[in-house]
Coordinates of C-alpha atoms in Angstrom, one line a residue:
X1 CA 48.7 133.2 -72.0
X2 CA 47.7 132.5 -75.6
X3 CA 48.1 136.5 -77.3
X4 CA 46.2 134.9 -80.3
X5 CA 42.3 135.3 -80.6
X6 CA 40.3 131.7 -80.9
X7 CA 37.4 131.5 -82.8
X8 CA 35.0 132.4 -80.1
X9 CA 36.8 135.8 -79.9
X10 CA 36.8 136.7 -83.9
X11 CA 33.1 136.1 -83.8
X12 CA 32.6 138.1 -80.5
X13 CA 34.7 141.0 -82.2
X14 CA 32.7 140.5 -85.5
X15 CA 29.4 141.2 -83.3
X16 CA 30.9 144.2 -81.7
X17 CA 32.0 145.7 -85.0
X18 CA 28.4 144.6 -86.2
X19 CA 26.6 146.6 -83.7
X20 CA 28.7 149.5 -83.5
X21 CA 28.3 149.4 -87.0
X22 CA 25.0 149.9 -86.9
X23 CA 24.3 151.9 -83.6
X24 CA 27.2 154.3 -83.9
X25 CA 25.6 157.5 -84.8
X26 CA 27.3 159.2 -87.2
X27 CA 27.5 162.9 -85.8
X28 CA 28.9 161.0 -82.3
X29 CA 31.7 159.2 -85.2
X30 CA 32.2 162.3 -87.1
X31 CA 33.4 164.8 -84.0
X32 CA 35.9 161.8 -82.7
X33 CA 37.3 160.8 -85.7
X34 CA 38.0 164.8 -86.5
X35 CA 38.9 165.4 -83.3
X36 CA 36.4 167.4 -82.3
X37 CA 35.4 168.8 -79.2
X38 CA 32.5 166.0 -77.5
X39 CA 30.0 168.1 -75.1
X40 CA 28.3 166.4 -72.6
X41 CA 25.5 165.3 -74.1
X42 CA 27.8 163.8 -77.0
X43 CA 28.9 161.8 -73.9
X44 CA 25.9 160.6 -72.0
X45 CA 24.2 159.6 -75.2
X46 CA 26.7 157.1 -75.9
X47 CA 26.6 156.0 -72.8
X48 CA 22.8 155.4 -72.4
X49 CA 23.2 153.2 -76.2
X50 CA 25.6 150.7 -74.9
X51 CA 23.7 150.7 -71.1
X52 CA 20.8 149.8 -73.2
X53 CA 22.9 147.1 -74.7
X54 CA 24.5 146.2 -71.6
X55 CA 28.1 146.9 -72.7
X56 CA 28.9 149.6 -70.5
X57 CA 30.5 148.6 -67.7
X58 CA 32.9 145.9 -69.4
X59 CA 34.8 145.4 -66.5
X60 CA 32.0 144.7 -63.9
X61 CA 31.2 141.4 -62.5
X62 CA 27.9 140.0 -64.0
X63 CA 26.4 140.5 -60.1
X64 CA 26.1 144.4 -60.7
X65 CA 25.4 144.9 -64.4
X66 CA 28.5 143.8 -66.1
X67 CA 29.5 141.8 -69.2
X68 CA 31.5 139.4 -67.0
X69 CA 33.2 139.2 -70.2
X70 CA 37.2 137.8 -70.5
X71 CA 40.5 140.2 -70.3
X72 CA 40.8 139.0 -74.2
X73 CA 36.9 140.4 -74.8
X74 CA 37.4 143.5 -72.6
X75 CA 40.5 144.4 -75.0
X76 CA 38.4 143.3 -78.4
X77 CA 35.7 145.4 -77.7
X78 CA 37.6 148.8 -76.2
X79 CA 40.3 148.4 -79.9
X80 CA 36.8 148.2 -81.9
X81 CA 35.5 150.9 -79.7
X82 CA 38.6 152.8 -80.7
X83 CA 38.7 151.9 -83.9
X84 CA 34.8 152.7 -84.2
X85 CA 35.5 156.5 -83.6
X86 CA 32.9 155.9 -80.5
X87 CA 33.1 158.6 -78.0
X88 CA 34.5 157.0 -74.6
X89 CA 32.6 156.3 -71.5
X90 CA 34.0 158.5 -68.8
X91 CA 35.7 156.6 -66.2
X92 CA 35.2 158.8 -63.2
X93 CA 31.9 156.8 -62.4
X94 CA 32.1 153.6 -64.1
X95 CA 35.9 152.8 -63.7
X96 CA 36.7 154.5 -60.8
X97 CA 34.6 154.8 -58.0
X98 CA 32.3 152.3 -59.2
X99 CA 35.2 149.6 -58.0
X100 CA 35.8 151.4 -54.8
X101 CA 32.4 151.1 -53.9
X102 CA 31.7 147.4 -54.9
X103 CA 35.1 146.6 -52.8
X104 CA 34.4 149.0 -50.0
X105 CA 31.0 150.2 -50.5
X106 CA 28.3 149.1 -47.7
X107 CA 24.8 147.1 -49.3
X108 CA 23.1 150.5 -49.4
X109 CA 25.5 152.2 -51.6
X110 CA 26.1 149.7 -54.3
X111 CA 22.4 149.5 -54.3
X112 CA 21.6 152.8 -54.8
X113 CA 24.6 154.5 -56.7
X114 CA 25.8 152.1 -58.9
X115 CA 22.7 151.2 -60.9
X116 CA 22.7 154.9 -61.4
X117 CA 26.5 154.9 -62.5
X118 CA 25.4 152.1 -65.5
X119 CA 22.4 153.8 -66.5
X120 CA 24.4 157.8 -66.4
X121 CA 21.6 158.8 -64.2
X122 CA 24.5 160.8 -62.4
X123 CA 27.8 162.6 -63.8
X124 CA 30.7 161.8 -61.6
X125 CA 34.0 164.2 -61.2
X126 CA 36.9 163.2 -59.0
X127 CA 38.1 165.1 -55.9
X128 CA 41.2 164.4 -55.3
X129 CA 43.9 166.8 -56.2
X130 CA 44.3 170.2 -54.0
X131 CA 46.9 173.3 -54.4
X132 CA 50.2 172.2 -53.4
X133 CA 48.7 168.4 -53.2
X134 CA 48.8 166.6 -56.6
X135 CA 52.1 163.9 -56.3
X136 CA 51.9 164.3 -52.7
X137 CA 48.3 163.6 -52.9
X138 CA 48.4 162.3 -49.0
X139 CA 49.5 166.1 -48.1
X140 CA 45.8 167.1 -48.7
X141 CA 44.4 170.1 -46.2
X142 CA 40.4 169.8 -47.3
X143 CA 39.0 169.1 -44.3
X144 CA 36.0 167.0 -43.3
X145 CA 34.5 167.4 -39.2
X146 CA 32.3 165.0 -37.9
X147 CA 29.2 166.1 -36.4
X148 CA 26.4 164.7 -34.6
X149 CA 23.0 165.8 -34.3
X150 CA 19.3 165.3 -34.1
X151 CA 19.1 166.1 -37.6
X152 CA 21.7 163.3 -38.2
X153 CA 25.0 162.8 -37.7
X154 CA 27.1 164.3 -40.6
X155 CA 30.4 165.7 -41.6
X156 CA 31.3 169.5 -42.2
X157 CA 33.7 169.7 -45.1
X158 CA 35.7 172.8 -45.9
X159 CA 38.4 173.2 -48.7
X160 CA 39.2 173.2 -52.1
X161 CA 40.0 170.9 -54.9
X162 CA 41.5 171.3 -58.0
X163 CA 42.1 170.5 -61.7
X164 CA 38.6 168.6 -61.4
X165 CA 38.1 167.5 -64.7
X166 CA 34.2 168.4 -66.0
X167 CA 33.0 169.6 -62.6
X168 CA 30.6 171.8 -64.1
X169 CA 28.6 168.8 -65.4
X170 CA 28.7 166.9 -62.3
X171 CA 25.9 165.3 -59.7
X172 CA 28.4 163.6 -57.3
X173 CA 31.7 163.8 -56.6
X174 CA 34.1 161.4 -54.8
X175 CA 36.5 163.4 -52.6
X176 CA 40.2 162.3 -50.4
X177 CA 39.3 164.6 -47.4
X178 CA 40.9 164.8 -44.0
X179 CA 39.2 163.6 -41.0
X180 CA 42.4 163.6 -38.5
X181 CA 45.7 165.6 -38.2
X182 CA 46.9 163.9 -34.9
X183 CA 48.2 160.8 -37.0
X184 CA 50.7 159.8 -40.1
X185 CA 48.9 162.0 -43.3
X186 CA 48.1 158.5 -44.8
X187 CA 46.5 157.4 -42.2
X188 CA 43.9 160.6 -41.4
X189 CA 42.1 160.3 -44.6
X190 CA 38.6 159.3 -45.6
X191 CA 36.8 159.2 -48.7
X192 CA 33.4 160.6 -48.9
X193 CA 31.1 160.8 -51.6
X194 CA 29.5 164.4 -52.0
X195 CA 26.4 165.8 -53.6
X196 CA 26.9 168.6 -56.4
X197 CA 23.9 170.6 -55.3
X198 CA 24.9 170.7 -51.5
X199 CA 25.0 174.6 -50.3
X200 CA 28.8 175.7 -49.9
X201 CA 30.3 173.9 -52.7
X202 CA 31.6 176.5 -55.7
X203 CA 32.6 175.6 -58.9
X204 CA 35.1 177.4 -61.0
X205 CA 36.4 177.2 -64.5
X206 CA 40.0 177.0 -65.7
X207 CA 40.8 177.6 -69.5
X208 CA 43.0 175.4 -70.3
X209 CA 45.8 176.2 -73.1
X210 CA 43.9 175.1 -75.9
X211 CA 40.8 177.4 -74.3
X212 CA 38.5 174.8 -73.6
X213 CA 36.9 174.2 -70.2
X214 CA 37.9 171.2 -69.3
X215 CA 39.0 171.6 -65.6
X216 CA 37.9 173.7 -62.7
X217 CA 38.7 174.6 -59.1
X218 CA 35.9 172.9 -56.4
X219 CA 35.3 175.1 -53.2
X220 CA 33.9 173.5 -50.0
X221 CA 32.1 176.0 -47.6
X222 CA 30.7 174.3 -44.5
X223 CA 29.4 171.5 -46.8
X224 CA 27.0 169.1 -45.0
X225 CA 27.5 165.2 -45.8
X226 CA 25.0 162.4 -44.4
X227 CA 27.9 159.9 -42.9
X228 CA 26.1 157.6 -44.8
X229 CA 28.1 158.6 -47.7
X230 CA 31.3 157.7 -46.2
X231 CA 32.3 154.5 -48.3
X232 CA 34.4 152.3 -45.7
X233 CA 36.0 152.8 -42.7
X234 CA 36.9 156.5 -41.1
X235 CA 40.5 157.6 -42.0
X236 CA 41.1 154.5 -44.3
X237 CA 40.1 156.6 -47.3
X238 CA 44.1 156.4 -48.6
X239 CA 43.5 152.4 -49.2
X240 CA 40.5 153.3 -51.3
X241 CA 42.5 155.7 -53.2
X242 CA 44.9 153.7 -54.4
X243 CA 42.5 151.1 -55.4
X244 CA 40.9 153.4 -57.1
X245 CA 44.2 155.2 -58.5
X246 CA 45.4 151.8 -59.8
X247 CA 41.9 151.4 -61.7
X248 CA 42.4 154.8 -63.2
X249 CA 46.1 154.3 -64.1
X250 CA 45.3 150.5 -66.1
X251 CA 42.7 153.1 -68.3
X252 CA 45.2 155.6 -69.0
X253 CA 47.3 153.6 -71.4
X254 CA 44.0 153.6 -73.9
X255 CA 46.1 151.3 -76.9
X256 CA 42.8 150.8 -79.0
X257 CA 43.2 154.3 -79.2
X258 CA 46.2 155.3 -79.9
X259 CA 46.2 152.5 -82.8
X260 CA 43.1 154.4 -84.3
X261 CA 45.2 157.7 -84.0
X262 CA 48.6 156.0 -85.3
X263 CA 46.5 155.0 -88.5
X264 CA 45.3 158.5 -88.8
X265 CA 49.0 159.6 -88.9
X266 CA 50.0 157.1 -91.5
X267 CA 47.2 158.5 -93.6
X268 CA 47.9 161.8 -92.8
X269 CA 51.4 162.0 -93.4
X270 CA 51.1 159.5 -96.5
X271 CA 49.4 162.9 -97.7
X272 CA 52.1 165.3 -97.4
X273 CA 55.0 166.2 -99.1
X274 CA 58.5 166.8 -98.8
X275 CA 61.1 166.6 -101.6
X276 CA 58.1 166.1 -104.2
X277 CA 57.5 162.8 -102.4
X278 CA 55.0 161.6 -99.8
X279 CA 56.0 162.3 -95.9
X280 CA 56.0 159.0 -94.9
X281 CA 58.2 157.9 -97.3
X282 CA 61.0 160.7 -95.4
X283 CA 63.4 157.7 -94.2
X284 CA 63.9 160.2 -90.8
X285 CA 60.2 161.0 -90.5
X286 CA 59.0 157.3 -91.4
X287 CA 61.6 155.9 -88.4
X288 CA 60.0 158.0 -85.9
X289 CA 56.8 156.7 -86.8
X290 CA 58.4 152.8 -86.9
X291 CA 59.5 153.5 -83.3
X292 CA 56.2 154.6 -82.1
X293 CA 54.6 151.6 -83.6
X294 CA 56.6 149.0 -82.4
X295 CA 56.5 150.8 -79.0
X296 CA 53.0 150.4 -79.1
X297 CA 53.2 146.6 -80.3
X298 CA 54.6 146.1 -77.2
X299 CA 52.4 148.3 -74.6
X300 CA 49.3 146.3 -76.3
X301 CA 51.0 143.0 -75.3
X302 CA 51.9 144.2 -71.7
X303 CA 48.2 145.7 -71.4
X304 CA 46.9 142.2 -72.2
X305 CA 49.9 140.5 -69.7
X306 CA 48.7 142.2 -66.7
X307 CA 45.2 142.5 -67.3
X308 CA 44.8 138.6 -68.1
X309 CA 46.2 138.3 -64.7
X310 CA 43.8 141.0 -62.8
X311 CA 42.6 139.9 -59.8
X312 CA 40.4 142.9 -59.7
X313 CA 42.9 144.7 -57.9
X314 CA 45.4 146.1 -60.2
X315 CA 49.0 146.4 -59.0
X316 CA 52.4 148.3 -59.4
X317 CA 51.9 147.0 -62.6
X318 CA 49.6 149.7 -63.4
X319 CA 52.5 152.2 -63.3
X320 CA 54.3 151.0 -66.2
X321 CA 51.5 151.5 -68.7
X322 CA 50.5 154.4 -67.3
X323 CA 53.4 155.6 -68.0
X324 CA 54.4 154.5 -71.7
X325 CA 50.6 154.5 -72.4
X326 CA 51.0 158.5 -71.8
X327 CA 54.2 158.6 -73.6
X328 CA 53.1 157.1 -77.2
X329 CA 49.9 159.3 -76.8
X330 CA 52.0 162.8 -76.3
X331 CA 54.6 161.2 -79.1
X332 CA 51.6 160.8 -81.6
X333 CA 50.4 164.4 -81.5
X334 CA 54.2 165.5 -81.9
X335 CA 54.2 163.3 -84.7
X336 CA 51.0 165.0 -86.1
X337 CA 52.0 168.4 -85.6
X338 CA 55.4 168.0 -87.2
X339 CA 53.5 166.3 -90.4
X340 CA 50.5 169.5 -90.5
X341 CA 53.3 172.3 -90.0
X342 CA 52.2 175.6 -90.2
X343 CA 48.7 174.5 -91.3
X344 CA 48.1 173.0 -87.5
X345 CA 48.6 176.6 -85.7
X346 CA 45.6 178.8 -86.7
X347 CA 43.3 178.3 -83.7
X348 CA 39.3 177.7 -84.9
X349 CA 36.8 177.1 -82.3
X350 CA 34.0 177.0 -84.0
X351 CA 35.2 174.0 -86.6
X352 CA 36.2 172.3 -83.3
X353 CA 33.0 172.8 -81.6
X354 CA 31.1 171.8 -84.5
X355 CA 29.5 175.2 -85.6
X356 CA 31.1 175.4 -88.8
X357 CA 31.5 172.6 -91.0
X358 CA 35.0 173.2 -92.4
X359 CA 38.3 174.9 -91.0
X360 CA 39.5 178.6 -91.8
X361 CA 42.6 176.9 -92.9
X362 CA 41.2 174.8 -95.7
X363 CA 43.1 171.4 -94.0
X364 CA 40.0 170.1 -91.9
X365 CA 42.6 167.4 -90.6
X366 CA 45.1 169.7 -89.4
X367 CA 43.0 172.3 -87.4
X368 CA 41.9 170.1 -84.6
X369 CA 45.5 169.1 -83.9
X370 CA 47.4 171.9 -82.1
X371 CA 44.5 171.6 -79.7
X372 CA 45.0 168.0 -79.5
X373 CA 48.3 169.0 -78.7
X374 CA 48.4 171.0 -75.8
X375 CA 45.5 169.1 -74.4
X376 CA 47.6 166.2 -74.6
X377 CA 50.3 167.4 -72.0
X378 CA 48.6 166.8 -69.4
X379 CA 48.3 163.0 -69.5
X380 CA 52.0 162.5 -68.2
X381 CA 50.5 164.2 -65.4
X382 CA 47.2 163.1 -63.8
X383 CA 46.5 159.7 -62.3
X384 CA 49.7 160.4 -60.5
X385 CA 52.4 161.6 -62.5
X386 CA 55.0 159.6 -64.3
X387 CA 57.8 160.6 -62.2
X388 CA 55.4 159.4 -59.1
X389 CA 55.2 155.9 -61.0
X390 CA 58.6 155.8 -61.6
X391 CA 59.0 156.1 -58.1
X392 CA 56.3 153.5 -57.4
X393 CA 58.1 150.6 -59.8
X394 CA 61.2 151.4 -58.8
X395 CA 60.2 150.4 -54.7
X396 CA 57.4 147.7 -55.3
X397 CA 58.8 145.7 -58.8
X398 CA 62.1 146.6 -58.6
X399 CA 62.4 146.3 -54.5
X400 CA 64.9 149.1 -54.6

């Protein structure tokens, strides 16, 4: 593949920049280029400017809403995204279960939900992980019993679901339950789509480390599902999943965005001192960030590699930049907190939820970051953890 834009994709990235430019609002900029805490309205109002546009769903075929647009366009537009300060459009609806459903997903459902995933008529969370089931995700226990009725035939789901990632928001979640125990645990699994407001389904928060509510646990009490919201076949769900994980894990690497946040560290550091000279001119400090940067370099070409080859159902490949994507993100915060020092630790909600304009500590670029941080840790974790890709390239590219 050619790595180097034509002219047809510097003019498409000059209209991109153009309109962002111009439809951006600048509170929306302000919170993400601070790293500031985005609520959900921060969220859906993004999303409802670019459906209006029709740049949403960037990686849908033309058929259902998309752009239709090239692996090349799809990587201009998220890096001027990025570099934008835009808030990002959450994938749980438009880059995860939106695939699953136009792959798996009977007429009905692709005409009914995903319209409403491309306009945000509903806020999707993901139900996937359970206590003592997040690597071993095919170990789940939440189980879903079929019933039929005069009322309709439906299933009666009971269990519990956990670090579910803005829950409290949600309409609809997608959920890995199980719907046999006589057979191999990948093989008695289906994948349902459930309705927020049923009766019997609890949601509960869990403060994170940086003591924001981003996660919660999910209870199922005798939840009743139409069967009309099972997408597919019964106790196939674990095929879905990993379609849908390998969608998820392509996201994670986010370059666009970690180049906007590498920039910020240059700046930042640049305006720090050690030895009555700037930080980044430290020979130790300015390797570390030379190494991160060139590591980058080459997860952006690898990104555009494996997505110029995407047949619309990612691979193994996925693994890999799931896994350095995750890496150079943790790696920049480290970098950022060992540039702030002792100015990073005082903890200020209220500049990081907006309701004071400057920080306690006087540094308004330093007090977001040991927030940044801790919430940071967890991206070696979800989508599967990197130890589970690991495991996954070592069998399926390295054949070992």
């Amino acid at each position: 593949m050619d790595l180097n834009y034509n002219t047809e994709d510097l003019s498409f990235r000059d209209q991109v920049r153009s309109y962002l430019e111009t439809n951006l609002p600048a509170d929306l900029k302000h919170k993400v280029l601070q790293h500031k805490r985005l609520h959900k309205e921060d969220y859906v109002r993004w999303h409802k400017i670019l459906a209006k546009q029709g740049w949403v769903a960037t990686g849908w075929p033309t058929e259902f809403g998309g752009t239709g647009w090239s692996a090349t366009r799809r990587h201009i537009f998220e890096e001027e995204c990025a570099r934008a300060g835009t808030p990002p459009i959450l994938p749980f609806g438009v880059a995860m279960v939106a695939p699953v459903i136009m792959a798996f997903g009977n007429q009905a459902q692709k005409d009914y939900f995903l319209p409403r995933i491309l306009n945000c008529d509903d806020w999707w969370c993901q139900g996937y992980s359970e206590p003592g089931s997040g690597s071993d995700l095919a170990s789940i226990k939440t189980r879903a019993e079929r019933v039929n009725s005069l009322e309709g035939d439906h299933y009666v789901v009971n269990g519990q679901k956990t670090w579910t990632t803005l829950a409290q928001h949600a309409d609809m979640i997608f959920c890995l339950v199980r719907t046999d125990t006589g057979v191999r645990k990948q093989e008695g699994i289906s994948f349902l789509l459930i309705d927020m407001k049923t009766p019997g389904i609890t949601v509960r928060p869990i403060i994170m480390l940086d003591e924001d509510h981003e996660v919660n646990e999910v209870f199922f009490d005798n939840v009743k599902v139409p069967v009309q919201n099972l997408i597919g076949d019964e106790n196939k769900g674990w095929t879905y999943a990993k379609y849908l994980l390998g969608h998820e894990r392509t996201n994670i690497a986010a370059v666009g965005r970690a180049k906007r946040e590498l920039q910020f560290l240059k700046r930042y550091a640049s305006e720090q001192q050690k030895n009555a000279a700037s930080l980044l001119s430290d020979p130790i400090y300015a390797s570390k960030v030379a190494v991160l940067e060139i590591e980058l370099m080459a997860l952006e070409i690898t990104v555009l590699r494996v997505i110029s080859q995407d047949s619309g159902r990612p691979g193994p490949e996925a693994s890999l930049l799931k896994i350095k994507g995750t890496e150079i993100q943790q790696r920049l915060t480290e970098l950022m907190m060992e540039a702030a020092g002792p100015y990073s630790l005082p903890f200020d909600a209220a500049f990081l939820d907006g309701e004071s304009e400057h920080s306690i500590v006087g540094d308004d670029d330093a007090a977001p970051l040991a927030s940044y941080y801790f919430n940071y840790r967890k991206t070696s974790i979800y989508g599967g953890s990197n130890e589970i890709q690991k495991n996954i390239i070592t069998q399926m590219i390295l054949g070992l």
